mmCIF file of C-alpha atoms in Angstrom:
data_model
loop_
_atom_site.group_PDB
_atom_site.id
_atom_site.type_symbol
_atom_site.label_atom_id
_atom_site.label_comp_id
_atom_site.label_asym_id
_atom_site.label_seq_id
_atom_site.Cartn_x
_atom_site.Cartn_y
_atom_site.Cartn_z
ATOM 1 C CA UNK A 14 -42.424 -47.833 -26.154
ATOM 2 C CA UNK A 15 -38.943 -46.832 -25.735
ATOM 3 C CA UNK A 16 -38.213 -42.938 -26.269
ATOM 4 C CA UNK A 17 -35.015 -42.839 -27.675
ATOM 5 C CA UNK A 18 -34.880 -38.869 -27.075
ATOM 6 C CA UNK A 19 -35.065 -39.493 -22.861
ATOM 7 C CA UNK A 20 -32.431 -42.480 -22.921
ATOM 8 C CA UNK A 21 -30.115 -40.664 -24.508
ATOM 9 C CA UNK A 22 -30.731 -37.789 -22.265
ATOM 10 C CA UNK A 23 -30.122 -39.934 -19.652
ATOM 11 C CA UNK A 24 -26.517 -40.928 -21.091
ATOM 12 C CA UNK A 25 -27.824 -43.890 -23.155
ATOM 13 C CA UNK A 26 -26.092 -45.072 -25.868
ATOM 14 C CA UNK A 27 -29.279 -45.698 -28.339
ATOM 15 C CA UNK A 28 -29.749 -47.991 -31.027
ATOM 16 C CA UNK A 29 -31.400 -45.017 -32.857
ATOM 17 C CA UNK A 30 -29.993 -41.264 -33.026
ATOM 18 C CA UNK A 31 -32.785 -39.609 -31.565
ATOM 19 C CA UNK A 32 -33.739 -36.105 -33.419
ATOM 20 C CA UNK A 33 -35.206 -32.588 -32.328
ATOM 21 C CA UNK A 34 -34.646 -28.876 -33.446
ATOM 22 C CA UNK A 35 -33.989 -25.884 -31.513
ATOM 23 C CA UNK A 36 -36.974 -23.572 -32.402
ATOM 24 C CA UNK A 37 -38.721 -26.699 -34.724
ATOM 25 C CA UNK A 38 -41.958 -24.690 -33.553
ATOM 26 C CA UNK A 39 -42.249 -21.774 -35.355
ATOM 27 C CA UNK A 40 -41.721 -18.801 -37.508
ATOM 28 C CA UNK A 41 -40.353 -21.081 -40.908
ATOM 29 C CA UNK A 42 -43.525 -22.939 -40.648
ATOM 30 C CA UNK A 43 -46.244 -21.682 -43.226
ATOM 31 C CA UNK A 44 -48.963 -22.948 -41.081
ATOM 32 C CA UNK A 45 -47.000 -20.828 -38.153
ATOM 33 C CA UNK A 46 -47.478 -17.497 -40.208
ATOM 34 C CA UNK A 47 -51.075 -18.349 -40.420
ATOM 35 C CA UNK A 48 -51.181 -17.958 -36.774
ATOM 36 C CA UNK A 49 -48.931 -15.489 -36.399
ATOM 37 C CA UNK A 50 -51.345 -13.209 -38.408
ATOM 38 C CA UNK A 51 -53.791 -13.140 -36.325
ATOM 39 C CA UNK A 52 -52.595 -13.158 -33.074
ATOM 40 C CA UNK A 53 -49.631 -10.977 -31.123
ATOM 41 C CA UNK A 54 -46.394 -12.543 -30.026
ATOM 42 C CA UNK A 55 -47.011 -12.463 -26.149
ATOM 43 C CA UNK A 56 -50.367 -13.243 -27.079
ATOM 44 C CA UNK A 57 -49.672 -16.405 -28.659
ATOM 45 C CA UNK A 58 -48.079 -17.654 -25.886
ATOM 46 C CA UNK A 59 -50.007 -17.019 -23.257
ATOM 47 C CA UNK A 60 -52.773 -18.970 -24.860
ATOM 48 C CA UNK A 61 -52.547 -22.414 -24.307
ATOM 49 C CA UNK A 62 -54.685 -23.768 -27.092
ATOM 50 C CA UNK A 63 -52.598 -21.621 -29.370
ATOM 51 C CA UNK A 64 -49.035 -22.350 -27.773
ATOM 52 C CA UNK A 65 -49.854 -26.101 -27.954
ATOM 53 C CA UNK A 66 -51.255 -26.114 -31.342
ATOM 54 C CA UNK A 67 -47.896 -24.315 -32.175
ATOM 55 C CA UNK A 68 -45.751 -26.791 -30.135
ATOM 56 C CA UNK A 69 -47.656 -29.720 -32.159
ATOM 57 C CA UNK A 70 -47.068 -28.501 -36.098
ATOM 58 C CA UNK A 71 -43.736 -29.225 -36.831
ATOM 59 C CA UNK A 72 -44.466 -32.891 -35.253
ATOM 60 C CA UNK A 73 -47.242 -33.475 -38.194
ATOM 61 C CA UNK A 74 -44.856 -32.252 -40.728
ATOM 62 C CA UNK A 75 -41.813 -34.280 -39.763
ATOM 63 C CA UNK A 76 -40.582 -37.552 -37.645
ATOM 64 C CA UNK A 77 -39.264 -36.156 -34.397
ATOM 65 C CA UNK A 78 -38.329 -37.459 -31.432
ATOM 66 C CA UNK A 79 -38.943 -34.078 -29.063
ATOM 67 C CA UNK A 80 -41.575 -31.910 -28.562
ATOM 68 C CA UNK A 81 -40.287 -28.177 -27.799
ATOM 69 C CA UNK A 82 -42.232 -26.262 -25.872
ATOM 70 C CA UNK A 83 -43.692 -23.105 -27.746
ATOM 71 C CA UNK A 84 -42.961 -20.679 -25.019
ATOM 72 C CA UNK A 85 -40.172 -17.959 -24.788
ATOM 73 C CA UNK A 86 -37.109 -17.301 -21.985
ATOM 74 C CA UNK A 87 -38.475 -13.907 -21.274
ATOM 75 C CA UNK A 88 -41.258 -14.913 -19.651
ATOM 76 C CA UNK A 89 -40.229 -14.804 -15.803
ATOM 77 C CA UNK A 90 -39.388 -11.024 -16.084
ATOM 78 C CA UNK A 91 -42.696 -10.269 -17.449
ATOM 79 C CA UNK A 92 -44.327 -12.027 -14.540
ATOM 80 C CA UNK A 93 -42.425 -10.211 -12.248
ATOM 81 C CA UNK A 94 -43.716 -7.178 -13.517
ATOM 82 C CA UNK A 95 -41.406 -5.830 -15.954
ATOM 83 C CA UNK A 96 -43.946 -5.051 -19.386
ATOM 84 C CA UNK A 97 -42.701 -7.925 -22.181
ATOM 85 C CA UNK A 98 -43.945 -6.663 -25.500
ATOM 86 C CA UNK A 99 -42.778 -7.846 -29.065
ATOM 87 C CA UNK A 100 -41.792 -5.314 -31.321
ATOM 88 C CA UNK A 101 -41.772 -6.128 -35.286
ATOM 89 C CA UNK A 102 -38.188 -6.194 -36.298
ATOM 90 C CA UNK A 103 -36.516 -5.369 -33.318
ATOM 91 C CA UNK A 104 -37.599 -8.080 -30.852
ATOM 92 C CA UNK A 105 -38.619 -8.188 -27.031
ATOM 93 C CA UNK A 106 -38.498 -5.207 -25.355
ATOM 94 C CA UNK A 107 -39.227 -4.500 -21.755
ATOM 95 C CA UNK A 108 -41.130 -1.488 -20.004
ATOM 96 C CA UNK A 109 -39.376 -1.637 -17.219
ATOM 97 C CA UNK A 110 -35.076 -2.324 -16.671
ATOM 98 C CA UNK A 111 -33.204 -3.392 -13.679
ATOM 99 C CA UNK A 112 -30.562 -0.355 -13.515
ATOM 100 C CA UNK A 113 -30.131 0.823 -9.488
ATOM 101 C CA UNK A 114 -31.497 -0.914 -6.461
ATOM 102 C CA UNK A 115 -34.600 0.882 -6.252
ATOM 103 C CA UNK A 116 -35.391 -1.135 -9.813
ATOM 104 C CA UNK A 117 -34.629 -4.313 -8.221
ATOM 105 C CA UNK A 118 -37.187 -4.093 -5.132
ATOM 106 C CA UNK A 119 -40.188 -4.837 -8.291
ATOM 107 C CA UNK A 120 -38.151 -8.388 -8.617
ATOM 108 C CA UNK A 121 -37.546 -8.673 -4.743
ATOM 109 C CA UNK A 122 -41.052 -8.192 -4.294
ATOM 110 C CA UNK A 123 -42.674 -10.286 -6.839
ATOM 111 C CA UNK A 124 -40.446 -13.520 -5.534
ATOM 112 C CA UNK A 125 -41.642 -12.852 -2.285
ATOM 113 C CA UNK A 126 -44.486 -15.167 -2.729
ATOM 114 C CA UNK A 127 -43.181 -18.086 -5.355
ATOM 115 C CA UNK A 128 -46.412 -19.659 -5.575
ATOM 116 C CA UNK A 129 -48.461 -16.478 -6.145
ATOM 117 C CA UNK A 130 -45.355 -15.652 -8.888
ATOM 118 C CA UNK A 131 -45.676 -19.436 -10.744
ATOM 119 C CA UNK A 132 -49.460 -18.861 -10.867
ATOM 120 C CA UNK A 133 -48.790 -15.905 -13.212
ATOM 121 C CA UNK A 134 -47.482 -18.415 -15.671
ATOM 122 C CA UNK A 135 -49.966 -21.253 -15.339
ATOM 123 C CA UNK A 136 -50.280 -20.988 -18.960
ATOM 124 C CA UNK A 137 -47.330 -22.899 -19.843
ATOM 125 C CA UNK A 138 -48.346 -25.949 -17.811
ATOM 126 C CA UNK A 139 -51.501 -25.657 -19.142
ATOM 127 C CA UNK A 140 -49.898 -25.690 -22.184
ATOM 128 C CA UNK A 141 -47.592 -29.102 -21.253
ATOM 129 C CA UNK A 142 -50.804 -30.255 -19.971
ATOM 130 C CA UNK A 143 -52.486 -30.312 -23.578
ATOM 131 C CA UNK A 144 -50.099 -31.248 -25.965
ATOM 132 C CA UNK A 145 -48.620 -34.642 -23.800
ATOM 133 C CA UNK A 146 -51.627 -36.695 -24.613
ATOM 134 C CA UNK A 147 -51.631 -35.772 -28.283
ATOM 135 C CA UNK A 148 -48.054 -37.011 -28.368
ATOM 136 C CA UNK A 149 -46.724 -40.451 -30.170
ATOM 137 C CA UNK A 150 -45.462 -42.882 -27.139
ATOM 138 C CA UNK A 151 -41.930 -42.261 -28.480
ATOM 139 C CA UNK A 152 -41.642 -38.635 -28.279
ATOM 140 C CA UNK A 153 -40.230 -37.037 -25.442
ATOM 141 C CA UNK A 154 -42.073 -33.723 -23.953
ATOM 142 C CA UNK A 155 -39.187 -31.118 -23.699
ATOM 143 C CA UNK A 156 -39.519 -27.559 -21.884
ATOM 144 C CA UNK A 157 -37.029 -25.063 -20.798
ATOM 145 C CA UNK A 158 -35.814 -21.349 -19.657
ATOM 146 C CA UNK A 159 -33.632 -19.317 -19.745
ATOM 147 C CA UNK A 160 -29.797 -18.782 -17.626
ATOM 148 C CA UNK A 161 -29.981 -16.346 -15.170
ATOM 149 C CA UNK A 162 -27.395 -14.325 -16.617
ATOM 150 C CA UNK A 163 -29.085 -14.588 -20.195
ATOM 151 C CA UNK A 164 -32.147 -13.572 -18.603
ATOM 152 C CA UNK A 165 -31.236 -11.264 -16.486
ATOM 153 C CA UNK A 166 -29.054 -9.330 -19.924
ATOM 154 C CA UNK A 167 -32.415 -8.310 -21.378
ATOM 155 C CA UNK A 168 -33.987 -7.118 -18.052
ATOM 156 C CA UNK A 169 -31.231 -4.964 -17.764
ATOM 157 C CA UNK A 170 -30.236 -3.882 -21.289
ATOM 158 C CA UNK A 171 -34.205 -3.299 -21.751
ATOM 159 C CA UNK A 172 -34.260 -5.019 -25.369
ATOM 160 C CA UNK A 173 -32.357 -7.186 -27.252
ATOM 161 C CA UNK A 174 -28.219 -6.589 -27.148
ATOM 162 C CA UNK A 175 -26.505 -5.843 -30.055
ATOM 163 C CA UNK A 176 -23.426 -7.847 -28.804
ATOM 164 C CA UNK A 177 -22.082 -5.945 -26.533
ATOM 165 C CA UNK A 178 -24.036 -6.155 -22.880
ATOM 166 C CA UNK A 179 -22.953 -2.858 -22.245
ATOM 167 C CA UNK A 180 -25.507 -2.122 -19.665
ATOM 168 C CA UNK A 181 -25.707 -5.598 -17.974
ATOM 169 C CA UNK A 182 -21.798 -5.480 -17.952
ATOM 170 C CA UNK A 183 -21.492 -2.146 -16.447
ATOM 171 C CA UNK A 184 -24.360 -3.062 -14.017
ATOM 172 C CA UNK A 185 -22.251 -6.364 -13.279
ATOM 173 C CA UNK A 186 -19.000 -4.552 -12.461
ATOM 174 C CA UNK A 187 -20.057 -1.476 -11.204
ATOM 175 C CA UNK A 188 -23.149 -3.023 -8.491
ATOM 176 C CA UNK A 189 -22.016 -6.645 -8.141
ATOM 177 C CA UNK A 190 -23.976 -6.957 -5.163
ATOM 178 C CA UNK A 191 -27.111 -6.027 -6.517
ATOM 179 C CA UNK A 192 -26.381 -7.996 -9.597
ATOM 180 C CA UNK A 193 -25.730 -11.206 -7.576
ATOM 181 C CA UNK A 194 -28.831 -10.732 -5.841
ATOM 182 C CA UNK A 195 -31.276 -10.403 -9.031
ATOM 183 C CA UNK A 196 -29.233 -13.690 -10.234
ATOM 184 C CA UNK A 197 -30.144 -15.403 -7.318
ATOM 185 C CA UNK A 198 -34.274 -14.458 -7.603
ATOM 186 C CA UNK A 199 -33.797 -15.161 -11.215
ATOM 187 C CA UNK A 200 -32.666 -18.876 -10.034
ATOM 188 C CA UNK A 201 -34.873 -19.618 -7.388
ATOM 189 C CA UNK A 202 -37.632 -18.515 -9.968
ATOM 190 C CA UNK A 203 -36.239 -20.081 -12.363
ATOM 191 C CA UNK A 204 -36.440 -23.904 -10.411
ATOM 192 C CA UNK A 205 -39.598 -23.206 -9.364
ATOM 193 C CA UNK A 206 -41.007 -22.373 -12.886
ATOM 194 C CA UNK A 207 -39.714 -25.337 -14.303
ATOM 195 C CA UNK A 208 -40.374 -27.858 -11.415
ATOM 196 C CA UNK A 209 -44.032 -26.124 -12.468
ATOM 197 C CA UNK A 210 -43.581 -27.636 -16.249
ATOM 198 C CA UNK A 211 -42.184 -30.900 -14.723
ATOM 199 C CA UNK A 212 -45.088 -31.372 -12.817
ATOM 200 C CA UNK A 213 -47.386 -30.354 -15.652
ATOM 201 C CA UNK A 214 -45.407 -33.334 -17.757
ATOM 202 C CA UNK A 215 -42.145 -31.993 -19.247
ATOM 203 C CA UNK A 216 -40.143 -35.007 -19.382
ATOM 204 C CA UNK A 217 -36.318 -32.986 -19.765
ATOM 205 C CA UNK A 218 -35.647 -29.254 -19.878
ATOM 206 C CA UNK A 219 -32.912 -27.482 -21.886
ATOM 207 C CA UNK A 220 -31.317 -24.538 -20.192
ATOM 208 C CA UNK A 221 -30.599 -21.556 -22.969
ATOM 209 C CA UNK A 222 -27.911 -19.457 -21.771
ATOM 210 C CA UNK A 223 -27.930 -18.289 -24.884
ATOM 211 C CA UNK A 224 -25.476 -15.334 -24.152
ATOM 212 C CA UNK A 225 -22.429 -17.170 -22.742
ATOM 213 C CA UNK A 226 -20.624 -15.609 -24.960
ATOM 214 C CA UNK A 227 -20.225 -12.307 -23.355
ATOM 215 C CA UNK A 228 -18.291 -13.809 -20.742
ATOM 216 C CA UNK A 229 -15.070 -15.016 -20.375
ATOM 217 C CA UNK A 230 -14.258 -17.909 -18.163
ATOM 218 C CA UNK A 231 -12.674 -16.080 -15.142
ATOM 219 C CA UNK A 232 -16.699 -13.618 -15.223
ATOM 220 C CA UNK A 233 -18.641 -17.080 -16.056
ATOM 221 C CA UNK A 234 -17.133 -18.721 -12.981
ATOM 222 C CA UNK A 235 -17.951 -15.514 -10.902
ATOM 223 C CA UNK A 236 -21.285 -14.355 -12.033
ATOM 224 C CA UNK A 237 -23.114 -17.031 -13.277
ATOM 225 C CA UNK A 238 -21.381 -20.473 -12.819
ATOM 226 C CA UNK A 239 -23.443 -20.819 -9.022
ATOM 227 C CA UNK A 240 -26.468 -20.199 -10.295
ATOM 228 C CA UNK A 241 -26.425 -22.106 -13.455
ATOM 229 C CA UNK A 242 -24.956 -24.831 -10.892
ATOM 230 C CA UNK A 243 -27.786 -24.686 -8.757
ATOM 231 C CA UNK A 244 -30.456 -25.080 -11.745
ATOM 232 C CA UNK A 245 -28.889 -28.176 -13.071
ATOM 233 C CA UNK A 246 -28.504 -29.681 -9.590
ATOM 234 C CA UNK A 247 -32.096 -29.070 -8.424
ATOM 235 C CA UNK A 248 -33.574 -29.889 -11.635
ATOM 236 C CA UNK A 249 -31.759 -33.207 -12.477
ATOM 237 C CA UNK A 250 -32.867 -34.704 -9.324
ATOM 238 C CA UNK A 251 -36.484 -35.462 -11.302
ATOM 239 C CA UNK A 252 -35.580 -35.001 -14.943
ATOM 240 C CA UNK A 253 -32.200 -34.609 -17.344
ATOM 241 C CA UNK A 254 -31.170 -31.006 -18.005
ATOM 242 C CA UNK A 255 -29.438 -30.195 -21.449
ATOM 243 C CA UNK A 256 -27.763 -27.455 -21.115
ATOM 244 C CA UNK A 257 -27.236 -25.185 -24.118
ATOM 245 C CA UNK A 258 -23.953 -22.396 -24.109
ATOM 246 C CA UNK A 259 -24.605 -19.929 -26.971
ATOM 247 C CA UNK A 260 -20.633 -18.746 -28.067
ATOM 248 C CA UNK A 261 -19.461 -20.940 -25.215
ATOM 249 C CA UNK A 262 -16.530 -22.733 -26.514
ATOM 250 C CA UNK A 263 -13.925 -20.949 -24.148
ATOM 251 C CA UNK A 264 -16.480 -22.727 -21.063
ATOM 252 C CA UNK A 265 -16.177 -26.335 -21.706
ATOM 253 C CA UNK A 266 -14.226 -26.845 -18.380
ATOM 254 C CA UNK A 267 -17.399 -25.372 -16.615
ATOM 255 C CA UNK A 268 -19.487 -27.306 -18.445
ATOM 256 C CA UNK A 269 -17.638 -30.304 -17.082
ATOM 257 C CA UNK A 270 -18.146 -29.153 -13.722
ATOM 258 C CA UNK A 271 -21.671 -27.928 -13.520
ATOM 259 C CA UNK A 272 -22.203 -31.764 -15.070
ATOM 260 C CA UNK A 273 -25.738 -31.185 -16.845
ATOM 261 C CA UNK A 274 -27.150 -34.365 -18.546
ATOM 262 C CA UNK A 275 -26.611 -33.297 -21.917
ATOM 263 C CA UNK A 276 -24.151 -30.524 -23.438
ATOM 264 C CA UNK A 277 -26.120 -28.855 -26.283
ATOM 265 C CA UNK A 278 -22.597 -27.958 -28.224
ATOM 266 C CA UNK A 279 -22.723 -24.559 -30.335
ATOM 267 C CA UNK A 280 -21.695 -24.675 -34.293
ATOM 268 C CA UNK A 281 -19.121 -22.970 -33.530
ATOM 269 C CA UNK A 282 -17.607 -25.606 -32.139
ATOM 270 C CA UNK A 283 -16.033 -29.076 -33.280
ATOM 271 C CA UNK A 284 -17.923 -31.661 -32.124
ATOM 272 C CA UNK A 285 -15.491 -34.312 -32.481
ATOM 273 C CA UNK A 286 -13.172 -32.268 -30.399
ATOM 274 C CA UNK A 287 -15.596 -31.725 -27.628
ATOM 275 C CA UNK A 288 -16.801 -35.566 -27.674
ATOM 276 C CA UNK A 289 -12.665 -35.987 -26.964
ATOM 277 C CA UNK A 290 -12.648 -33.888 -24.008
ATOM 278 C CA UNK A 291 -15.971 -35.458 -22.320
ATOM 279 C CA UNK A 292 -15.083 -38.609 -23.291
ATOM 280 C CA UNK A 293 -14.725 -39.292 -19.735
ATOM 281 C CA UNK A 294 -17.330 -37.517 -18.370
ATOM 282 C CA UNK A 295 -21.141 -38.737 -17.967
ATOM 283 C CA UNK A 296 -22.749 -36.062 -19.907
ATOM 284 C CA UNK A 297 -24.357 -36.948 -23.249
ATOM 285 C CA UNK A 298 -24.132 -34.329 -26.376
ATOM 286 C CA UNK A 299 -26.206 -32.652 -28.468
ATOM 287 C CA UNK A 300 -25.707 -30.910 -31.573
ATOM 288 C CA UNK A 301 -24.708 -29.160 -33.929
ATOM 289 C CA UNK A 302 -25.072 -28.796 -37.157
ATOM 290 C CA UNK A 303 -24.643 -24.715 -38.334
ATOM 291 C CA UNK A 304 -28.599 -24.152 -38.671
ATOM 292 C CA UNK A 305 -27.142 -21.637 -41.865
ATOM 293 C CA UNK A 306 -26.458 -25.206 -43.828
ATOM 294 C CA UNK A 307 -29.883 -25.821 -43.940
ATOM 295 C CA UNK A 308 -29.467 -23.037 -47.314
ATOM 296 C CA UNK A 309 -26.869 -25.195 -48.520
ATOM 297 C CA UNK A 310 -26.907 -27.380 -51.914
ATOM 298 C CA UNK A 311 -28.118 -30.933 -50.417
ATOM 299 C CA UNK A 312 -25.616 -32.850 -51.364
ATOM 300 C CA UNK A 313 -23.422 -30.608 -48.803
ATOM 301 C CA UNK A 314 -26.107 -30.590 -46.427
ATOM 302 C CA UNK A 315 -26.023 -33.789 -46.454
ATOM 303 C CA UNK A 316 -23.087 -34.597 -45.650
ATOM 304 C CA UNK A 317 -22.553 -32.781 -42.748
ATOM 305 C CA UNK A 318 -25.173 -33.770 -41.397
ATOM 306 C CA UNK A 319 -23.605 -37.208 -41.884
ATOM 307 C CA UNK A 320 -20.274 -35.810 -40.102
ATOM 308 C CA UNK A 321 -22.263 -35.021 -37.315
ATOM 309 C CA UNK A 322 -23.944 -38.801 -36.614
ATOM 310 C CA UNK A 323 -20.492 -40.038 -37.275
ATOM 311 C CA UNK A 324 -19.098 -37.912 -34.234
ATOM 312 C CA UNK A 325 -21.960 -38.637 -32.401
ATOM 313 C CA UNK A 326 -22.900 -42.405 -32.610
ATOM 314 C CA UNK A 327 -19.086 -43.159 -32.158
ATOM 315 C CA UNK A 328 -19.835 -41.058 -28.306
ATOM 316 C CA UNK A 329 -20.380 -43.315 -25.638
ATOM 317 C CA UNK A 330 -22.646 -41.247 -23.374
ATOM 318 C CA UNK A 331 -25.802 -40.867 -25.224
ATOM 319 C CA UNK A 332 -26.071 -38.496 -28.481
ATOM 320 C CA UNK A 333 -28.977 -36.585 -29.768
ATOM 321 C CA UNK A 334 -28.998 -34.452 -33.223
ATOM 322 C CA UNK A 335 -30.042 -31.368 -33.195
ATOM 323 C CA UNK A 336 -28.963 -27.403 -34.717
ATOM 324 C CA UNK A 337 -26.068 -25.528 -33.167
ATOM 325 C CA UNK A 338 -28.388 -22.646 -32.174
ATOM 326 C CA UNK A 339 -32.106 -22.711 -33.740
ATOM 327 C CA UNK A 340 -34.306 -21.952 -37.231
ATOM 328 C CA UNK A 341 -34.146 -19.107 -39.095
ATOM 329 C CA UNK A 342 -37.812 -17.997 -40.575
ATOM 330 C CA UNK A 343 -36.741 -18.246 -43.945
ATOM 331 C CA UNK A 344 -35.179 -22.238 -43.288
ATOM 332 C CA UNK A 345 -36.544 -24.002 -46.632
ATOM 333 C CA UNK A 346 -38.717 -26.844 -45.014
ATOM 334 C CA UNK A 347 -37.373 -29.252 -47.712
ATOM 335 C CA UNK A 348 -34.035 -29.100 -46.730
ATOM 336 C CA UNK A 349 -35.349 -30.045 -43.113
ATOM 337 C CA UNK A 350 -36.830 -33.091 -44.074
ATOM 338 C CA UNK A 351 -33.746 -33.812 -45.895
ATOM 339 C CA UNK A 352 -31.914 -33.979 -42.640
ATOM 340 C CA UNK A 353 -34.360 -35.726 -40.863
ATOM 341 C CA UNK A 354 -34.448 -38.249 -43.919
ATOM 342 C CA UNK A 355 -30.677 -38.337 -43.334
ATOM 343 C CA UNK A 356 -30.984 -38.833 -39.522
ATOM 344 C CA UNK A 357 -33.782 -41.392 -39.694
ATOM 345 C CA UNK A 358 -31.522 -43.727 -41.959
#
């Protein structure tokens, strides 16, 4: 059977709009809180019969055409010794922060040995490894990580940035070699991990650089364009990369350049005006409905959702619908079966 989900990946123009949601497994999920009750965040995770029960729910409730990996970005650093915990209401924090070189030598020697590193998160291709035979022919197995620079944000900041990166900034400007360096062991890392999920049966990764935004274009292209660049260029050599800008509507040039398989646009953005300027690229598009007009009256949501299929069947490259940025817990679950209704049609 045809999986509409990896042709279009693959620049397809399909017959079908193939359908999947950025965090679809999780926290607005009742049968998700159930979990959640019992278990701790990290915990969760690191338990594949858990993380692949997870990563299956939302594909019992609704007709998708991806399977998301239930796994989070942060999980490199804490296998390279940093301390991930999950706080309630405050988010990921880390024991440890990259601040001075002395804090880099725990990364520098964790990547020594890449295999012994992987190993640590086994887990999550233990994880791919269960849920792939419990999927319908047509759906596609999608993992993912995080950018480097995204990434590397939170192992310097410590926690979760309230917008302004001022400590992985001012470690940016004011040790650029040292930050370069911790970008390129979060890359090489970063290849290896998910050549790990490839092998394990991930059929096409997304790439979250989910804080783009703190960059202009001159600092993208300096800091984290080469790295991002070598991701998408190692990676696409077995599978198609989607690569996902959070705020990144100032990087579209980039985006151009690094090439990934799919551009995963932001809802910030206007899709028809971005499906203009790659109208002579190769790379499909993904996206991007605001996920906040999943509260909206349904005869709105509706229709933009139908603005968005209208933008994106008319693309030549390949299209697939999904959010501009993921779920929030409180989503109403009727108004996502509306859109996938809507998409299905």
């Amino acid at each position: 059977m045809k999986k509409n989900l990896l042709a279009a990946a693959m620049g397809e123009k399909t017959e079908k709009t193939p359908l999947w949601f950025m965090r679809q497994a999780g926290r607005y999920l009742p049968e998700y809180r159930e979990i959640r009750s019992q278990h701790k965040t990290l915990a969760m995770f690191k338990n594949p019969k858990i993380a692949s029960e997870i990563t299956l729910q939302p594909l019992r409730r609704f007709s998708l055409d991806g399977a998301i990996l239930y796994a989070d970005i942060l999980l490199i650093p804490d296998a390279m010794g940093l301390g991930l915990t999950f706080v309630e209401k405050e988010g990921p924090v880390f024991e440890k922060t990259i601040r001075c070189e002395n804090d880099l030598q725990i990364i520098e020697q964790s990547t020594k040995n890449m295999d012994e590193l992987i190993s640590k998160l086994s887990y999550v291709g233990e994880t791919v490894a269960l849920v792939k035979p419990q999927l319908d022919p047509k759906v596609t197995m999608l993992g993912f990580a995080g950018a480097p620079f995204t990434v590397a944000s939170y192992m310097i900041e410590g926690k979760s940035s309230k917008g302004e990166f001022f400590e992985a900034k001012k470690f940016m400007f004011q040790n650029a070699n040292l930050f370069h360096k911790l970008m390129q062991h979060l890359t090489s890392t970063t290849i290896a991990y998910l050549k790990m999920q490839i092998h394990s049966g991930v059929e096409v990764v997304q790439l979250f650089e989910s804080w783009s935004g703190a960059m202009n274009a001159s600092f993208y292209k300096e800091f984290c364009f080469p790295y991002v660049k070598q991701i998408i260029d190692e990676i696409k050599k077995s599978v198609p990369v989607i690569l996902f800008l959070g705020q990144g509507a100032t990087l579209t040039e980039q985006v151009l350049e690094l090439n990934p398989s799919v551009y995963s646009v932001d809802w910030r953005q206007d899709l028809a005006k971005v499906a203009k300027e790659f109208a002579g690229s190769n790379i499909a598009l993904q996206g991007n409905l605001d996920p906040l007009l999943l509260y909206a009256p349904q005869a709105l949501l509706k229709q933009k959702v139908e603005e968005c299929l209208k933008v994106g069947r008319a693309y030549e490259h390949g299209y697939i619908f999904n959010l501009g940025h993921g779920f929030n817990q409180t989503t109403p679950i009727e108004n996502v079966s509306l859109v996938v209704e809507t998409v299905s049609k």
